[in-house]
XYZ file of C-alpha atoms in Angstrom:
325
model
C -4.726 92.359 -76.857
C -3.617 92.148 -72.873
C -6.614 92.428 -70.549
C -7.389 95.147 -68.302
C -6.756 92.724 -65.330
C -3.362 91.619 -66.529
C -2.313 95.429 -66.837
C -3.312 96.177 -63.286
C -1.618 92.863 -61.847
C 1.557 93.939 -63.419
C 1.519 97.456 -62.471
C 0.995 96.368 -58.731
C 4.090 93.880 -59.262
C 6.179 96.429 -60.785
C 5.901 99.079 -57.503
C 6.181 96.035 -54.964
C 10.057 95.728 -56.672
C 10.334 99.167 -57.017
C 10.105 99.691 -53.359
C 12.341 97.270 -52.282
C 15.009 98.963 -54.209
C 15.576 95.902 -56.779
C 16.366 95.951 -60.458
C 13.249 94.579 -62.171
C 12.189 94.089 -65.721
C 8.707 95.393 -66.832
C 7.326 92.944 -69.355
C 5.453 95.312 -72.192
C 2.859 94.065 -74.491
C 2.955 91.707 -77.283
C 3.568 94.598 -79.951
C 6.425 96.178 -77.624
C 9.288 93.961 -77.121
C 11.702 96.580 -75.668
C 12.893 95.782 -72.203
C 13.122 99.044 -69.486
C 15.318 98.310 -66.377
C 14.389 100.577 -63.435
C 16.995 100.854 -60.401
C 15.814 102.549 -57.121
C 18.258 103.585 -54.623
C 18.101 104.914 -51.208
C 19.937 107.518 -49.172
C 20.577 107.776 -45.101
C 18.614 110.100 -43.400
C 20.274 111.166 -39.930
C 17.942 112.107 -37.387
C 18.164 114.768 -35.397
C 18.629 113.501 -31.619
C 16.077 115.127 -29.332
C 17.590 118.710 -27.233
C 19.495 117.467 -23.898
C 17.078 117.383 -21.391
C 16.996 120.013 -18.411
C 19.656 119.333 -15.520
C 18.435 118.030 -12.042
C 17.195 120.997 -10.059
C 19.849 122.354 -7.326
C 19.594 125.178 -5.098
C 23.055 126.555 -3.113
C 22.934 128.854 -0.663
C 25.957 131.218 -1.019
C 25.798 133.946 1.411
C 29.050 135.897 -0.121
C 29.549 139.460 0.203
C 31.383 141.657 -2.203
C 31.873 145.102 -3.455
C 31.106 146.542 -7.292
C 30.270 149.934 -9.118
C 29.562 151.591 -5.842
C 27.494 149.051 -4.150
C 27.814 146.365 -1.461
C 26.233 142.945 -2.758
C 24.961 139.883 -0.898
C 24.840 137.042 -3.138
C 21.966 135.269 -1.439
C 21.417 132.027 -3.321
C 22.113 130.195 -6.748
C 19.109 128.214 -8.594
C 19.561 125.589 -11.165
C 16.341 124.838 -12.853
C 14.850 124.017 -16.134
C 14.555 126.690 -18.800
C 10.777 127.984 -18.822
C 11.210 128.473 -22.687
C 13.441 125.644 -24.061
C 14.575 122.466 -22.838
C 17.633 123.608 -21.403
C 18.579 124.837 -17.985
C 19.360 128.151 -16.218
C 21.036 129.336 -12.907
C 19.019 131.766 -11.078
C 21.624 134.406 -8.660
C 19.342 136.169 -5.898
C 21.294 139.952 -5.234
C 20.765 142.124 -2.533
C 21.994 145.413 -3.502
C 23.065 148.380 -1.434
C 23.737 151.846 -2.632
C 26.785 152.854 -0.865
C 27.220 156.391 -2.636
C 25.688 159.709 -2.328
C 23.820 159.667 -5.198
C 21.125 157.154 -7.235
C 22.759 154.517 -8.558
C 21.756 151.612 -10.877
C 23.480 148.393 -10.082
C 24.950 146.719 -13.443
C 24.214 143.016 -12.955
C 24.907 142.950 -16.886
C 28.235 142.881 -16.249
C 28.359 139.249 -14.251
C 29.741 136.588 -15.905
C 28.948 132.810 -14.601
C 32.132 130.536 -15.454
C 32.152 126.469 -14.945
C 34.693 124.597 -16.583
C 35.866 125.788 -20.006
C 32.452 127.955 -20.471
C 30.946 131.130 -19.126
C 27.377 132.621 -19.783
C 26.506 136.338 -19.497
C 23.318 137.869 -17.903
C 21.187 140.525 -19.241
C 19.538 141.584 -15.868
C 19.818 144.985 -15.200
C 19.034 146.911 -11.752
C 16.883 149.332 -10.900
C 17.035 152.818 -9.477
C 18.554 152.791 -5.812
C 18.714 155.968 -3.690
C 21.585 156.173 -1.727
C 21.633 153.927 1.419
C 18.645 152.143 0.111
C 18.546 148.211 -1.180
C 17.373 146.529 -4.054
C 16.639 142.890 -4.987
C 17.092 141.432 -8.531
C 17.741 138.009 -9.844
C 20.224 137.653 -12.282
C 19.744 134.601 -14.948
C 22.016 132.604 -16.805
C 22.001 130.177 -19.575
C 24.066 126.992 -19.005
C 24.276 123.875 -20.637
C 24.303 119.800 -19.989
C 28.153 120.239 -18.603
C 27.153 122.763 -15.627
C 28.089 121.798 -12.076
C 28.326 124.072 -9.330
C 31.245 122.233 -7.805
C 33.455 124.225 -10.419
C 31.188 127.252 -11.196
C 32.265 130.776 -10.059
C 30.365 134.118 -10.385
C 32.690 137.149 -11.522
C 31.929 140.923 -11.347
C 33.705 142.790 -14.533
C 35.862 142.020 -16.583
C 39.931 140.804 -16.241
C 41.183 144.501 -16.822
C 39.351 145.793 -14.070
C 39.172 145.402 -10.236
C 37.209 142.436 -10.495
C 34.836 140.292 -7.348
C 34.795 136.341 -7.427
C 32.512 134.004 -5.839
C 33.212 130.663 -5.961
C 29.579 129.162 -5.812
C 30.307 126.112 -3.902
C 32.926 127.633 -1.453
C 31.767 131.213 -0.610
C 34.395 131.470 1.749
C 36.971 131.859 -0.909
C 35.546 134.612 -2.007
C 37.378 137.721 -3.570
C 35.138 140.967 -2.276
C 37.157 143.739 -4.029
C 36.096 145.504 -0.519
C 37.110 149.300 0.185
C 40.804 148.785 1.708
C 40.902 151.406 5.076
C 44.239 153.221 5.261
C 46.049 154.846 8.166
C 45.383 158.480 8.355
C 48.408 160.118 9.595
C 47.892 162.096 13.449
C 48.926 165.298 12.332
C 47.044 169.066 12.472
C 48.517 172.015 9.920
C 48.183 175.183 9.429
C 49.797 178.110 7.492
C 48.274 180.976 9.897
C 44.920 180.978 7.482
C 43.786 177.703 7.801
C 44.205 174.339 9.392
C 43.752 171.436 8.189
C 43.944 167.642 9.079
C 42.955 164.361 7.159
C 40.537 162.227 8.985
C 39.990 159.312 6.779
C 42.147 157.000 3.884
C 40.683 154.649 1.884
C 41.180 152.912 -1.130
C 38.034 152.157 -3.899
C 37.683 150.036 -6.499
C 35.253 152.785 -8.089
C 35.185 156.452 -7.315
C 32.569 156.742 -4.550
C 32.255 160.200 -5.301
C 31.131 159.832 -9.172
C 27.504 161.073 -10.192
C 27.043 158.923 -12.669
C 23.928 156.700 -12.531
C 26.377 153.712 -13.486
C 29.459 153.636 -11.806
C 32.415 151.904 -13.859
C 34.649 149.673 -11.757
C 38.405 150.736 -11.971
C 41.120 148.892 -13.767
C 43.313 146.289 -11.761
C 45.972 149.114 -11.465
C 44.467 152.440 -11.282
C 42.490 152.296 -7.911
C 40.305 155.530 -6.170
C 42.166 157.283 -3.226
C 39.559 159.127 -1.355
C 40.771 161.592 1.267
C 38.918 162.969 4.314
C 39.634 166.007 5.681
C 38.494 168.596 8.395
C 39.530 172.490 7.396
C 39.222 175.636 9.186
C 39.427 178.745 8.393
C 41.630 180.857 10.919
C 41.142 184.313 9.728
C 38.614 186.406 10.886
C 37.884 187.869 7.909
C 33.748 188.981 6.785
C 35.099 187.361 3.158
C 34.170 183.826 3.531
C 36.353 181.151 1.355
C 35.750 178.588 -1.379
C 36.651 175.044 -0.407
C 36.463 172.755 -4.338
C 37.866 170.325 -5.981
C 40.348 173.074 -7.540
C 41.377 173.784 -3.965
C 43.467 170.621 -3.707
C 46.205 168.616 -5.267
C 47.890 165.495 -4.603
C 51.562 165.463 -4.978
C 52.880 161.716 -6.252
C 55.898 160.233 -4.549
C 57.576 160.780 -8.034
C 56.859 164.643 -7.620
C 54.288 164.684 -10.142
C 50.561 166.521 -8.995
C 47.515 165.366 -10.051
C 43.856 166.883 -9.761
C 40.813 164.956 -8.170
C 38.448 162.966 -9.967
C 35.801 164.448 -7.603
C 35.880 166.850 -4.465
C 33.634 169.414 -2.502
C 31.795 172.700 -3.264
C 31.665 173.815 -0.300
C 31.863 177.834 1.646
C 33.919 178.216 5.081
C 33.405 181.450 7.302
C 36.183 182.787 9.185
C 36.193 180.445 12.473
C 34.550 177.941 11.197
C 35.449 174.437 10.603
C 34.345 172.279 7.378
C 34.347 168.331 8.984
C 34.445 165.199 6.830
C 35.232 167.319 3.650
C 36.096 164.177 0.936
C 38.276 164.527 -2.405
C 39.045 161.743 -4.643
C 42.179 160.665 -6.868
C 43.170 157.977 -9.439
C 46.100 156.345 -8.098
C 47.597 155.442 -11.613
C 50.135 152.207 -11.279
C 48.731 151.267 -7.757
C 47.949 147.554 -6.960
C 44.895 147.339 -5.302
C 45.930 145.107 -2.596
C 47.091 145.385 0.709
C 49.977 143.186 0.627
C 51.404 145.093 -2.432
C 51.522 148.657 -1.231
C 54.439 150.185 -0.441
C 55.922 152.532 2.192
C 55.904 155.729 -0.413
C 54.882 159.234 0.791
C 52.364 161.273 -0.817
C 51.574 164.847 -0.206
C 48.032 166.799 -0.351
C 48.174 170.477 -1.345
C 44.991 172.433 0.186
C 44.595 175.863 -0.642
C 41.071 177.250 -0.356
C 40.243 180.287 -2.589
C 38.775 183.700 -0.948
C 39.549 187.867 -0.801
C 40.325 187.445 2.948
C 43.010 184.575 2.061
C 46.558 185.362 0.827
C 47.923 182.268 -0.979
C 47.260 179.577 1.736
C 48.536 176.533 1.338
C 48.437 173.310 3.855
C 50.737 170.188 3.063
C 49.493 166.816 4.906
C 51.805 163.969 4.308
C 51.350 160.403 4.345
C 51.682 156.495 3.319
C 49.451 153.918 2.091
C 49.276 151.814 5.012
C 46.528 149.157 5.307
C 45.056 149.529 8.722
C 45.332 146.107 10.860
């Protein structure tokens, strides 16, 4: 009979050899002459590398101005820093947004995209409600990876199908602002004996400035909004008032097509009275939002207020899309 001590020694020997991954033979007792072969194998284990460390902090003073969704936007500063949650990096962009419209607005910062190299990131930031003429502040945050660098980074507002604003963060002077294009207003006063009117302002916009929607959509690249400002005088001395509304206006395109306004006034005019600064907007399908690409085609604005004291009045004002300066 093998002693208990000998069995213990054999158990330790087998365990030690097995741990080395060698084929060993364990000797049985004197009563058991069989041999058992045990083979130990090892598998390669891949250890995941640690997360990439955050990029070195960096601050870029931008100071660029763009126009988007009815707001004038100052791109103040961009900061590269560590993500507060993980081990990655973020770029924070400080914005000051001024509401240029006549109604409350929300600036859609979530439509901003940060691009660098062949990569891009969106932000979930969204502005608060801003009153007409007031300004708001917000910070748009973008998650970036270790390939990010300000040298080739640019901030885009809107999609490629829209009239985009773009700010190269390392070269703010190359900004594409998508700013309104001011056009020459014709120096003409026209009347039909009942009403008199003149165009006092013409501008092309990347959005509809008369929109009452809180978050205004940016226009497609080939469909800017034409804003026409007019003065209208009722010449007839009538005890009845007349209506000057959106339906009082039509725009005749160069091919003869007439289109209705996107937005317009809702005013009352009395005999001998002049309405000043009346604004009406039209979508110009097929017109490129670029001062260098505007043609010399003639447009005609029809104005026909309606009222008991008027007999089918109609004033026709001609103009071209000629940028000022």
